[in-house]
mmCIF file of C-alpha atoms and ligand atoms in Angstrom:
data_model
loop_
_atom_site.group_PDB
_atom_site.id
_atom_site.type_symbol
_atom_site.label_atom_id
_atom_site.label_comp_id
_atom_site.label_asym_id
_atom_site.label_seq_id
_atom_site.Cartn_x
_atom_site.Cartn_y
_atom_site.Cartn_z
ATOM 1 C CA MET A 1348 43.220 116.844 -174.310
ATOM 2 C CA THR A 1349 43.331 118.942 -177.573
ATOM 3 C CA ALA A 1350 44.150 116.532 -180.065
ATOM 4 C CA PRO A 1351 47.389 117.800 -181.759
ATOM 5 C CA LEU A 1352 47.788 119.294 -185.522
ATOM 6 C CA ILE A 1353 49.240 116.060 -187.547
ATOM 7 C CA ASP A 1354 48.984 116.639 -191.364
ATOM 8 C CA PRO A 1355 48.006 113.660 -193.907
ATOM 9 C CA PHE A 1356 51.870 112.641 -194.402
ATOM 10 C CA GLN A 1357 51.829 111.833 -190.698
ATOM 11 C CA ARG A 1358 54.335 114.831 -189.546
ATOM 12 C CA ALA A 1359 53.131 117.157 -186.404
ATOM 13 C CA ILE A 1360 52.967 120.946 -186.390
ATOM 14 C CA SER A 1361 55.187 122.217 -184.188
ATOM 15 C CA TYR A 1362 57.156 125.476 -185.437
ATOM 16 C CA LEU A 1363 54.978 128.594 -186.505
ATOM 17 C CA ARG A 1364 56.755 131.441 -188.411
ATOM 18 C CA VAL A 1365 54.258 134.416 -188.045
ATOM 19 C CA SER A 1366 54.537 137.847 -190.490
ATOM 20 C CA VAL A 1367 53.542 140.690 -188.347
ATOM 21 C CA THR A 1368 54.172 142.925 -190.973
ATOM 22 C CA ASP A 1369 54.574 143.470 -194.943
ATOM 23 C CA ARG A 1370 56.632 146.789 -194.042
ATOM 24 C CA CYS A 1371 60.451 147.160 -194.046
ATOM 25 C CA ASP A 1372 63.251 149.797 -193.420
ATOM 26 C CA PHE A 1373 64.938 148.004 -196.330
ATOM 27 C CA ARG A 1374 64.848 147.431 -199.886
ATOM 28 C CA CYS A 1375 67.112 143.496 -200.288
ATOM 29 C CA VAL A 1376 67.268 143.330 -203.796
ATOM 30 C CA TYR A 1377 66.019 139.581 -203.888
ATOM 31 C CA CYS A 1378 63.108 140.072 -201.981
ATOM 32 C CA MET A 1379 61.281 143.726 -202.467
ATOM 33 C CA SER A 1380 61.513 146.081 -205.447
ATOM 34 C CA GLU A 1381 61.925 149.552 -204.566
ATOM 35 C CA ASN A 1382 58.608 151.107 -204.970
ATOM 36 C CA MET A 1383 56.804 148.450 -202.964
ATOM 37 C CA THR A 1384 53.321 149.039 -202.015
ATOM 38 C CA PHE A 1385 52.484 147.399 -198.982
ATOM 39 C CA LEU A 1386 48.329 146.478 -197.504
ATOM 40 C CA PRO A 1387 46.421 149.496 -195.706
ATOM 41 C CA LYS A 1388 46.627 148.890 -192.162
ATOM 42 C CA LYS A 1389 43.247 147.315 -191.727
ATOM 43 C CA GLU A 1390 44.383 144.690 -193.673
ATOM 44 C CA LEU A 1391 46.715 143.322 -190.763
ATOM 45 C CA LEU A 1392 45.938 141.795 -188.271
ATOM 46 C CA THR A 1393 46.215 143.764 -185.171
ATOM 47 C CA LEU A 1394 48.197 142.456 -181.968
ATOM 48 C CA GLU A 1395 45.214 141.147 -180.162
ATOM 49 C CA GLU A 1396 44.649 138.913 -183.315
ATOM 50 C CA LEU A 1397 48.221 137.918 -183.609
ATOM 51 C CA ASP A 1398 48.208 137.310 -180.089
ATOM 52 C CA ARG A 1399 44.587 135.084 -180.192
ATOM 53 C CA MET A 1400 45.910 133.770 -183.944
ATOM 54 C CA CYS A 1401 49.543 132.199 -182.234
ATOM 55 C CA SER A 1402 48.174 131.471 -178.880
ATOM 56 C CA SER A 1403 45.585 129.101 -180.502
ATOM 57 C CA PHE A 1404 48.564 127.466 -182.266
ATOM 58 C CA VAL A 1405 50.604 126.774 -178.931
ATOM 59 C CA ARG A 1406 46.961 125.153 -177.683
ATOM 60 C CA LEU A 1407 46.706 123.389 -180.671
ATOM 61 C CA GLY A 1408 50.858 121.903 -180.034
ATOM 62 C CA VAL A 1409 52.981 124.550 -181.489
ATOM 63 C CA GLN A 1410 55.747 124.802 -179.513
ATOM 64 C CA LYS A 1411 58.521 126.997 -181.744
ATOM 65 C CA LEU A 1412 57.282 130.734 -182.601
ATOM 66 C CA ARG A 1413 59.609 132.398 -185.345
ATOM 67 C CA ILE A 1414 58.102 136.233 -185.778
ATOM 68 C CA THR A 1415 59.648 137.806 -189.151
ATOM 69 C CA GLY A 1416 58.192 139.966 -192.098
ATOM 70 C CA GLY A 1417 58.833 142.284 -193.395
ATOM 71 C CA GLU A 1418 60.536 143.517 -190.784
ATOM 72 C CA PRO A 1419 59.144 142.667 -187.518
ATOM 73 C CA LEU A 1420 60.666 145.267 -185.378
ATOM 74 C CA VAL A 1421 59.533 148.106 -187.567
ATOM 75 C CA ARG A 1422 55.902 147.322 -186.925
ATOM 76 C CA ARG A 1423 54.408 150.009 -184.482
ATOM 77 C CA ASP A 1424 54.116 148.288 -180.588
ATOM 78 C CA ILE A 1425 55.542 144.803 -181.264
ATOM 79 C CA MET A 1426 57.200 144.845 -177.908
ATOM 80 C CA THR A 1427 53.174 144.190 -176.755
ATOM 81 C CA PHE A 1428 53.114 141.383 -178.807
ATOM 82 C CA PHE A 1429 56.359 139.422 -177.172
ATOM 83 C CA ARG A 1430 55.273 140.810 -173.796
ATOM 84 C CA SER A 1431 52.626 138.685 -174.547
ATOM 85 C CA MET A 1432 53.826 135.860 -175.751
ATOM 86 C CA LYS A 1433 55.512 135.394 -172.626
ATOM 87 C CA ARG A 1434 53.188 133.667 -171.058
ATOM 88 C CA HIS A 1435 53.433 130.888 -172.744
ATOM 89 C CA LEU A 1436 56.830 130.912 -172.694
ATOM 90 C CA ASP A 1437 56.292 130.547 -169.017
ATOM 91 C CA SER A 1438 53.803 128.157 -168.530
ATOM 92 C CA GLY A 1439 56.145 125.987 -170.768
ATOM 93 C CA ASP A 1440 54.005 125.422 -173.294
ATOM 94 C CA LEU A 1441 56.131 127.705 -175.661
ATOM 95 C CA LYS A 1442 59.546 125.704 -175.779
ATOM 96 C CA GLU A 1443 61.327 129.056 -177.977
ATOM 97 C CA LEU A 1444 60.255 132.020 -178.910
ATOM 98 C CA THR A 1445 62.320 134.067 -181.760
ATOM 99 C CA LEU A 1446 62.729 136.097 -184.741
ATOM 100 C CA THR A 1447 64.079 136.891 -187.895
ATOM 101 C CA THR A 1448 65.215 140.473 -188.479
ATOM 102 C CA ASN A 1449 67.285 142.390 -190.413
ATOM 103 C CA GLY A 1450 68.873 143.818 -187.300
ATOM 104 C CA SER A 1451 68.368 147.689 -188.370
ATOM 105 C CA GLN A 1452 65.792 147.877 -184.846
ATOM 106 C CA LEU A 1453 68.034 145.921 -182.465
ATOM 107 C CA GLU A 1454 69.954 148.667 -180.634
ATOM 108 C CA ARG A 1455 66.613 149.761 -179.534
ATOM 109 C CA PHE A 1456 65.432 146.348 -179.148
ATOM 110 C CA ALA A 1457 67.431 143.595 -177.952
ATOM 111 C CA GLY A 1458 67.466 144.159 -173.990
ATOM 112 C CA GLU A 1459 63.662 143.984 -174.231
ATOM 113 C CA LEU A 1460 63.475 141.315 -176.226
ATOM 114 C CA ALA A 1461 65.632 139.353 -173.870
ATOM 115 C CA ASP A 1462 63.314 140.407 -171.033
ATOM 116 C CA CYS A 1463 60.406 138.737 -173.229
ATOM 117 C CA GLY A 1464 62.399 135.422 -172.986
ATOM 118 C CA VAL A 1465 63.919 135.456 -176.921
ATOM 119 C CA LYS A 1466 67.143 133.418 -176.387
ATOM 120 C CA ARG A 1467 68.328 133.152 -180.025
ATOM 121 C CA ILE A 1468 67.806 135.247 -183.047
ATOM 122 C CA ASN A 1469 68.216 134.936 -186.849
ATOM 123 C CA VAL A 1470 70.208 137.981 -188.551
ATOM 124 C CA SER A 1471 70.044 138.357 -192.335
ATOM 125 C CA LEU A 1472 73.244 139.725 -193.632
ATOM 126 C CA ASP A 1473 74.726 139.104 -196.498
ATOM 127 C CA THR A 1474 77.993 140.979 -196.899
ATOM 128 C CA ASN A 1475 80.364 143.094 -194.846
ATOM 129 C CA ASP A 1476 81.117 145.913 -196.653
ATOM 130 C CA GLU A 1477 79.241 148.786 -196.355
ATOM 131 C CA ALA A 1478 79.158 150.144 -200.018
ATOM 132 C CA LYS A 1479 78.084 146.156 -201.198
ATOM 133 C CA PHE A 1480 75.513 146.481 -198.208
ATOM 134 C CA ALA A 1481 74.137 149.227 -199.249
ATOM 135 C CA ASP A 1482 73.709 147.955 -202.841
ATOM 136 C CA ILE A 1483 72.229 144.931 -202.201
ATOM 137 C CA THR A 1484 69.871 146.062 -199.124
ATOM 138 C CA ARG A 1485 69.313 149.430 -201.119
ATOM 139 C CA TRP A 1486 68.044 151.133 -197.978
ATOM 140 C CA GLY A 1487 70.212 149.227 -195.033
ATOM 141 C CA ARG A 1488 73.219 150.954 -193.492
ATOM 142 C CA LEU A 1489 75.654 148.664 -192.300
ATOM 143 C CA PRO A 1490 76.697 150.223 -189.163
ATOM 144 C CA GLN A 1491 73.580 150.115 -187.775
ATOM 145 C CA VAL A 1492 73.283 146.660 -187.960
ATOM 146 C CA THR A 1493 76.645 146.042 -186.551
ATOM 147 C CA ARG A 1494 75.274 148.124 -183.581
ATOM 148 C CA GLY A 1495 72.625 145.814 -183.417
ATOM 149 C CA LEU A 1496 74.530 142.615 -183.076
ATOM 150 C CA ASP A 1497 76.659 144.504 -180.575
ATOM 151 C CA ALA A 1498 73.563 145.561 -178.528
ATOM 152 C CA ALA A 1499 71.985 142.168 -179.193
ATOM 153 C CA ARG A 1500 75.283 140.525 -177.844
ATOM 154 C CA GLU A 1501 75.661 142.408 -174.797
ATOM 155 C CA ALA A 1502 72.113 140.969 -173.933
ATOM 156 C CA GLY A 1503 72.480 137.588 -174.190
ATOM 157 C CA LEU A 1504 70.908 136.657 -177.673
ATOM 158 C CA GLN A 1505 72.675 134.030 -179.246
ATOM 159 C CA ILE A 1506 72.874 134.948 -182.814
ATOM 160 C CA LYS A 1507 72.656 132.677 -186.228
ATOM 161 C CA ILE A 1508 73.509 134.906 -189.371
ATOM 162 C CA ASN A 1509 71.857 134.288 -192.843
ATOM 163 C CA ALA A 1510 72.884 135.172 -195.728
ATOM 164 C CA VAL A 1511 71.687 134.674 -198.845
ATOM 165 C CA ALA A 1512 74.638 133.159 -201.613
ATOM 166 C CA LEU A 1513 74.387 135.390 -204.646
ATOM 167 C CA LYS A 1514 76.953 134.379 -207.130
ATOM 168 C CA GLY A 1515 79.272 137.391 -208.459
ATOM 169 C CA PHE A 1516 78.091 139.523 -205.087
ATOM 170 C CA ASN A 1517 79.293 137.478 -201.598
ATOM 171 C CA GLU A 1518 81.050 134.709 -203.186
ATOM 172 C CA ASP A 1519 84.594 136.333 -202.000
ATOM 173 C CA GLU A 1520 83.618 137.189 -198.760
ATOM 174 C CA LEU A 1521 82.385 133.239 -197.803
ATOM 175 C CA PHE A 1522 86.301 133.190 -195.787
ATOM 176 C CA SER A 1523 85.923 136.209 -194.453
ATOM 177 C CA LEU A 1524 82.358 136.009 -193.270
ATOM 178 C CA ALA A 1525 82.560 132.931 -191.474
ATOM 179 C CA GLU A 1526 85.268 134.782 -189.330
ATOM 180 C CA TRP A 1527 84.068 136.906 -189.000
ATOM 181 C CA CYS A 1528 81.197 135.080 -187.249
ATOM 182 C CA ASN A 1529 83.557 132.885 -185.683
ATOM 183 C CA GLU A 1530 85.063 135.850 -183.940
ATOM 184 C CA ARG A 1531 81.552 136.963 -182.683
ATOM 185 C CA ASP A 1532 80.772 133.004 -181.350
ATOM 186 C CA MET A 1533 77.633 133.762 -183.704
ATOM 187 C CA ASP A 1534 76.358 130.786 -185.833
ATOM 188 C CA MET A 1535 76.232 131.202 -189.755
ATOM 189 C CA THR A 1536 74.102 129.551 -192.264
ATOM 190 C CA TRP A 1537 73.957 130.090 -196.043
ATOM 191 C CA ILE A 1538 70.327 130.207 -197.964
ATOM 192 C CA GLU A 1539 70.232 129.344 -201.416
ATOM 193 C CA VAL A 1540 68.720 132.440 -203.437
ATOM 194 C CA MET A 1541 64.472 131.515 -203.869
ATOM 195 C CA PRO A 1542 62.628 132.274 -207.404
ATOM 196 C CA MET A 1543 60.214 134.633 -205.425
ATOM 197 C CA GLY A 1544 57.728 137.194 -206.620
ATOM 198 C CA ASP A 1545 58.178 139.796 -209.565
ATOM 199 C CA LEU A 1546 61.063 141.927 -208.572
ATOM 200 C CA GLY A 1547 61.656 143.183 -212.139
ATOM 201 C CA ASN A 1548 65.400 142.241 -212.110
ATOM 202 C CA GLU A 1549 64.888 138.469 -213.531
ATOM 203 C CA ASP A 1550 68.241 138.962 -214.188
ATOM 204 C CA ARG A 1551 68.856 138.097 -210.690
ATOM 205 C CA LEU A 1552 68.799 134.220 -211.474
ATOM 206 C CA ASP A 1553 72.567 134.971 -212.875
ATOM 207 C CA GLN A 1554 73.057 135.380 -208.981
ATOM 208 C CA TYR A 1555 72.263 131.723 -208.064
ATOM 209 C CA TRP A 1556 75.025 130.314 -206.413
ATOM 210 C CA PRO A 1557 74.271 126.881 -205.922
ATOM 211 C CA LEU A 1558 75.346 126.245 -201.765
ATOM 212 C CA SER A 1559 76.939 122.704 -203.742
ATOM 213 C CA ASP A 1560 79.541 124.894 -205.290
ATOM 214 C CA LEU A 1561 79.885 126.945 -201.925
ATOM 215 C CA ARG A 1562 80.509 123.714 -199.934
ATOM 216 C CA ALA A 1563 82.946 122.392 -202.028
ATOM 217 C CA ARG A 1564 84.728 125.701 -201.929
ATOM 218 C CA LEU A 1565 84.349 125.589 -197.879
ATOM 219 C CA ALA A 1566 86.368 122.047 -198.215
ATOM 220 C CA GLU A 1567 88.902 123.392 -200.560
ATOM 221 C CA ARG A 1568 90.285 125.068 -196.907
ATOM 222 C CA TYR A 1569 88.522 123.243 -194.332
ATOM 223 C CA THR A 1570 87.760 119.756 -193.131
ATOM 224 C CA LEU A 1571 84.126 119.123 -193.315
ATOM 225 C CA THR A 1572 82.527 117.121 -190.750
ATOM 226 C CA GLU A 1573 78.690 116.076 -191.535
ATOM 227 C CA LEU A 1574 76.486 116.799 -188.601
ATOM 228 C CA SER A 1575 73.361 114.897 -187.950
ATOM 229 C CA GLU A 1576 71.451 117.547 -185.812
ATOM 230 C CA SER A 1577 68.834 119.084 -186.536
ATOM 231 C CA THR A 1578 67.423 122.483 -185.024
ATOM 232 C CA GLY A 1579 63.348 121.476 -186.341
ATOM 233 C CA GLY A 1580 64.763 124.297 -189.549
ATOM 234 C CA PRO A 1581 65.455 122.872 -193.081
ATOM 235 C CA ALA A 1582 69.142 123.663 -192.370
ATOM 236 C CA ARG A 1583 71.302 121.197 -192.686
ATOM 237 C CA TYR A 1584 74.882 121.859 -190.928
ATOM 238 C CA VAL A 1585 78.456 121.160 -190.939
ATOM 239 C CA ARG A 1586 81.514 121.769 -188.730
ATOM 240 C CA LEU A 1587 85.207 122.980 -189.644
ATOM 241 C CA GLU A 1588 87.260 120.824 -187.685
ATOM 242 C CA GLU A 1589 89.855 123.301 -188.186
ATOM 243 C CA THR A 1590 87.690 126.133 -185.943
ATOM 244 C CA GLY A 1591 85.222 124.043 -184.408
ATOM 245 C CA GLN A 1592 82.577 126.304 -186.429
ATOM 246 C CA LYS A 1593 79.069 125.225 -187.000
ATOM 247 C CA ILE A 1594 78.191 126.040 -190.735
ATOM 248 C CA GLY A 1595 74.602 125.834 -192.005
ATOM 249 C CA PHE A 1596 72.900 125.655 -195.852
ATOM 250 C CA ILE A 1597 69.480 125.903 -196.266
ATOM 251 C CA THR A 1598 68.728 124.774 -200.116
ATOM 252 C CA PRO A 1599 65.309 125.121 -200.456
ATOM 253 C CA LEU A 1600 65.432 123.935 -204.335
ATOM 254 C CA THR A 1601 67.047 120.414 -203.452
ATOM 255 C CA HIS A 1602 63.918 118.392 -201.912
ATOM 256 C CA ASN A 1603 66.317 117.535 -199.254
ATOM 257 C CA PHE A 1604 63.700 118.669 -196.456
ATOM 258 C CA CYS A 1605 59.693 118.393 -197.187
ATOM 259 C CA GLU A 1606 59.393 115.078 -195.761
ATOM 260 C CA SER A 1607 60.270 115.947 -191.948
ATOM 261 C CA CYS A 1608 58.420 119.570 -192.044
ATOM 262 C CA ASN A 1609 57.050 120.502 -189.488
ATOM 263 C CA ARG A 1610 56.186 123.875 -189.607
ATOM 264 C CA VAL A 1611 53.475 126.101 -190.900
ATOM 265 C CA ARG A 1612 53.306 130.094 -191.515
ATOM 266 C CA ILE A 1613 50.993 132.841 -191.417
ATOM 267 C CA THR A 1614 50.867 135.504 -193.252
ATOM 268 C CA CYS A 1615 50.783 139.218 -191.713
ATOM 269 C CA THR A 1616 46.908 139.164 -193.095
ATOM 270 C CA GLY A 1617 46.345 136.074 -191.098
ATOM 271 C CA GLN A 1618 46.221 133.411 -194.546
ATOM 272 C CA ILE A 1619 48.137 130.304 -193.758
ATOM 273 C CA TYR A 1620 50.414 128.893 -196.251
ATOM 274 C CA THR A 1621 51.600 125.072 -195.624
ATOM 275 C CA CYS A 1622 54.353 125.032 -197.227
ATOM 276 C CA LEU A 1623 56.508 127.832 -198.704
ATOM 277 C CA GLY A 1624 56.486 126.858 -202.230
ATOM 278 C CA GLN A 1625 52.978 126.669 -203.134
ATOM 279 C CA GLU A 1626 50.734 128.985 -203.844
ATOM 280 C CA GLY A 1627 47.676 126.989 -201.584
ATOM 281 C CA MET A 1628 46.929 128.590 -198.294
ATOM 282 C CA SER A 1629 43.203 128.849 -196.104
ATOM 283 C CA ASP A 1630 42.472 132.564 -194.859
ATOM 284 C CA LEU A 1631 42.176 132.529 -191.130
ATOM 285 C CA ARG A 1632 41.549 135.935 -190.640
ATOM 286 C CA ALA A 1633 37.887 135.604 -191.542
ATOM 287 C CA PRO A 1634 36.827 132.824 -188.673
ATOM 288 C CA LEU A 1635 39.203 135.120 -186.041
ATOM 289 C CA ARG A 1636 37.284 138.556 -186.992
ATOM 290 C CA GLY A 1637 33.803 136.373 -187.249
ATOM 291 C CA SER A 1638 33.776 134.804 -183.359
ATOM 292 C CA GLU A 1639 34.824 136.292 -180.418
ATOM 293 C CA SER A 1640 35.155 132.261 -179.768
ATOM 294 C CA ASP A 1641 38.330 130.851 -180.838
ATOM 295 C CA ALA A 1642 36.590 127.235 -181.689
ATOM 296 C CA PRO A 1643 35.448 128.568 -185.439
ATOM 297 C CA LEU A 1644 39.806 129.735 -186.035
ATOM 298 C CA GLU A 1645 41.053 126.241 -184.208
ATOM 299 C CA GLU A 1646 38.613 124.356 -186.638
ATOM 300 C CA ALA A 1647 40.125 126.721 -189.411
ATOM 301 C CA ILE A 1648 43.513 125.699 -188.436
ATOM 302 C CA ARG A 1649 42.667 122.099 -188.955
ATOM 303 C CA ALA A 1650 41.011 122.028 -191.853
ATOM 304 C CA ALA A 1651 44.343 124.039 -193.676
ATOM 305 C CA ILE A 1652 46.442 121.356 -191.907
ATOM 306 C CA ALA A 1653 44.241 118.734 -193.324
ATOM 307 C CA LEU A 1654 45.401 119.821 -196.814
ATOM 308 C CA LYS A 1655 49.171 120.811 -196.516
ATOM 309 C CA PRO A 1656 50.862 119.150 -199.473
ATOM 310 C CA LYS A 1657 53.750 116.333 -199.553
ATOM 311 C CA GLY A 1658 56.721 118.881 -200.864
ATOM 312 C CA HIS A 1659 57.583 121.967 -202.975
ATOM 313 C CA ASP A 1660 58.328 122.551 -206.925
ATOM 314 C CA PHE A 1661 61.089 124.723 -207.218
ATOM 315 C CA ASP A 1662 63.311 124.005 -209.944
ATOM 316 C CA TYR A 1663 66.572 125.392 -211.147
ATOM 317 C CA SER A 1664 67.376 122.348 -213.309
ATOM 318 C CA ARG A 1665 65.707 122.850 -216.455
ATOM 319 C CA GLN A 1666 67.827 126.309 -217.024
ATOM 320 C CA GLU A 1667 64.628 128.831 -216.018
ATOM 321 C CA VAL A 1668 62.873 128.618 -212.992
ATOM 322 C CA ALA A 1669 60.038 126.529 -212.668
ATOM 323 C CA GLY A 1670 57.655 126.211 -209.778
ATOM 324 C CA GLN A 1671 57.960 129.943 -209.424
ATOM 325 C CA MET A 1672 56.188 131.853 -206.539
ATOM 326 C CA SER A 1673 54.252 134.986 -207.254
ATOM 327 C CA ARG A 1674 54.600 136.246 -203.955
ATOM 328 C CA HIS A 1675 57.484 137.917 -202.302
ATOM 329 C CA MET A 1676 59.250 136.102 -198.852
ATOM 330 C CA SER A 1677 57.924 139.391 -196.920
ATOM 331 C CA HIS A 1678 54.740 138.811 -197.718
ATOM 332 C CA THR A 1679 54.878 135.262 -196.242
ATOM 333 C CA GLY A 1680 57.623 135.402 -194.161
ATOM 334 C CA GLY A 1681 60.751 133.855 -195.350
HETATM 335 N N1 SAM B 2190 63.506 141.666 -192.350
HETATM 336 C C1 SAM B 2190 63.538 140.340 -191.768
HETATM 337 C C2 SAM B 2190 64.751 139.950 -192.668
HETATM 338 O O1 SAM B 2190 65.528 140.526 -193.736
HETATM 339 O O2 SAM B 2190 65.413 138.581 -191.659
HETATM 340 C C3 SAM B 2190 62.806 138.619 -191.360
HETATM 341 C C4 SAM B 2190 61.803 138.679 -193.491
HETATM 342 S S1 SAM B 2190 62.861 138.119 -194.448
HETATM 343 C C5 SAM B 2190 62.088 137.992 -195.803
HETATM 344 C C6 SAM B 2190 63.644 136.558 -193.967
HETATM 345 C C7 SAM B 2190 64.844 135.643 -195.038
HETATM 346 O O3 SAM B 2190 64.281 135.578 -196.075
HETATM 347 C C8 SAM B 2190 66.042 136.947 -195.029
HETATM 348 O O4 SAM B 2190 66.958 135.937 -194.167
HETATM 349 C C9 SAM B 2190 66.156 137.036 -196.372
HETATM 350 O O5 SAM B 2190 67.470 136.933 -196.364
HETATM 351 C C10 SAM B 2190 65.227 135.596 -196.733
HETATM 352 N N2 SAM B 2190 64.805 136.235 -198.159
HETATM 353 C C11 SAM B 2190 64.171 137.245 -199.001
HETATM 354 N N3 SAM B 2190 63.879 136.426 -199.943
HETATM 355 C C12 SAM B 2190 64.724 135.646 -200.656
HETATM 356 C C13 SAM B 2190 64.600 135.014 -201.732
HETATM 357 N N4 SAM B 2190 64.136 135.571 -202.833
HETATM 358 N N5 SAM B 2190 65.814 133.892 -201.334
HETATM 359 C C14 SAM B 2190 66.271 133.659 -200.447
HETATM 360 N N6 SAM B 2190 66.068 134.291 -199.428
HETATM 361 C C15 SAM B 2190 65.469 135.341 -199.164
HETATM 362 FE FE1 SF4 B 2191 63.416 143.578 -195.384
HETATM 363 FE FE2 SF4 B 2191 64.447 140.939 -195.077
HETATM 364 FE FE3 SF4 B 2191 62.929 141.314 -197.112
HETATM 365 FE FE4 SF4 B 2191 65.615 142.593 -196.388
HETATM 366 S S1 SF4 B 2191 64.931 140.045 -196.471
HETATM 367 S S2 SF4 B 2191 63.622 143.160 -197.991
HETATM 368 S S3 SF4 B 2191 65.475 143.094 -194.530
HETATM 369 S S4 SF4 B 2191 62.312 142.117 -195.495
#
């Protein structure tokens, strides 16, 4: 029997998020700069290497695998990888295969994703207004995403919409976005904006819209019931009693989930980050490329998990951004 991955704080690691590319067809202002320089192809894990990496984690007890990026669906031949991961679902070793996407390629891939055993997907969408959508994503176009969402629903995928809460940007859509999701049977989660990367738009900090405020505003119209259920992620949920709809909140800036953190992240270059909010990482690409056997890789994975920190240091409370990260979300895969 392979020993499971347990970190120094007795947290079992059962959830792996893997970034499969740093590239994206959008340039969301809080995530990327307009002129991004992307990595040369040889730096990226190949699809075969991604398979070995993920399969090793599954062998070590990972039960939930989330594919992210950059935009995972712009990686060439990414469906080959999804098709290959299906074997772990079929064997029962993997309980869930899922992805986080901007939705731009769903019209093309939703059916295939469903065939590969994907049941639920997260789609990031901050606004329902075409002009605002083009503004916040720079290169994205809303109708393409809504067509993708339609295709995903038709393929039977359960959708969760993730919206980044941005003061002065989508505050006015608090209720309309919730209603829009409810009408389409899509769950919805709000994410607090995180201080990621040097994007050359520091005034974005002004866009920090605390979810405590958002929640208070929801409570002015709806009766909120706190739900204790957890999806193994950092979101906390409330139910709007009047509609029965569930709304999630991801507040990475408050230390409300580190103690139950069951996840690690792999970048598209094969580095493992055991905490989203800490710089500490270990390289898994060298042991992966250095041997045909997976033994050195597994050893490196265990060594990295043994260094998983207790929690992160993000803090907006002192009027400046403390604990700011220099890497972009698109590198670690949000
Ligand atoms: N391209 C895909 C997408 O947009 O869903 C997957 C990768 S994206 C980096 C993953 C998530 O990170 C998205 O929901 C995005 O809104 C979120 N994100 C990116 N930058 C962020 C930031 N600075 N603060 C909070 N969330 C951020
Ligand atoms: Fe691309 Fe997602 Fe980042 Fe937007 S949030 S730029 S869609 S990776």
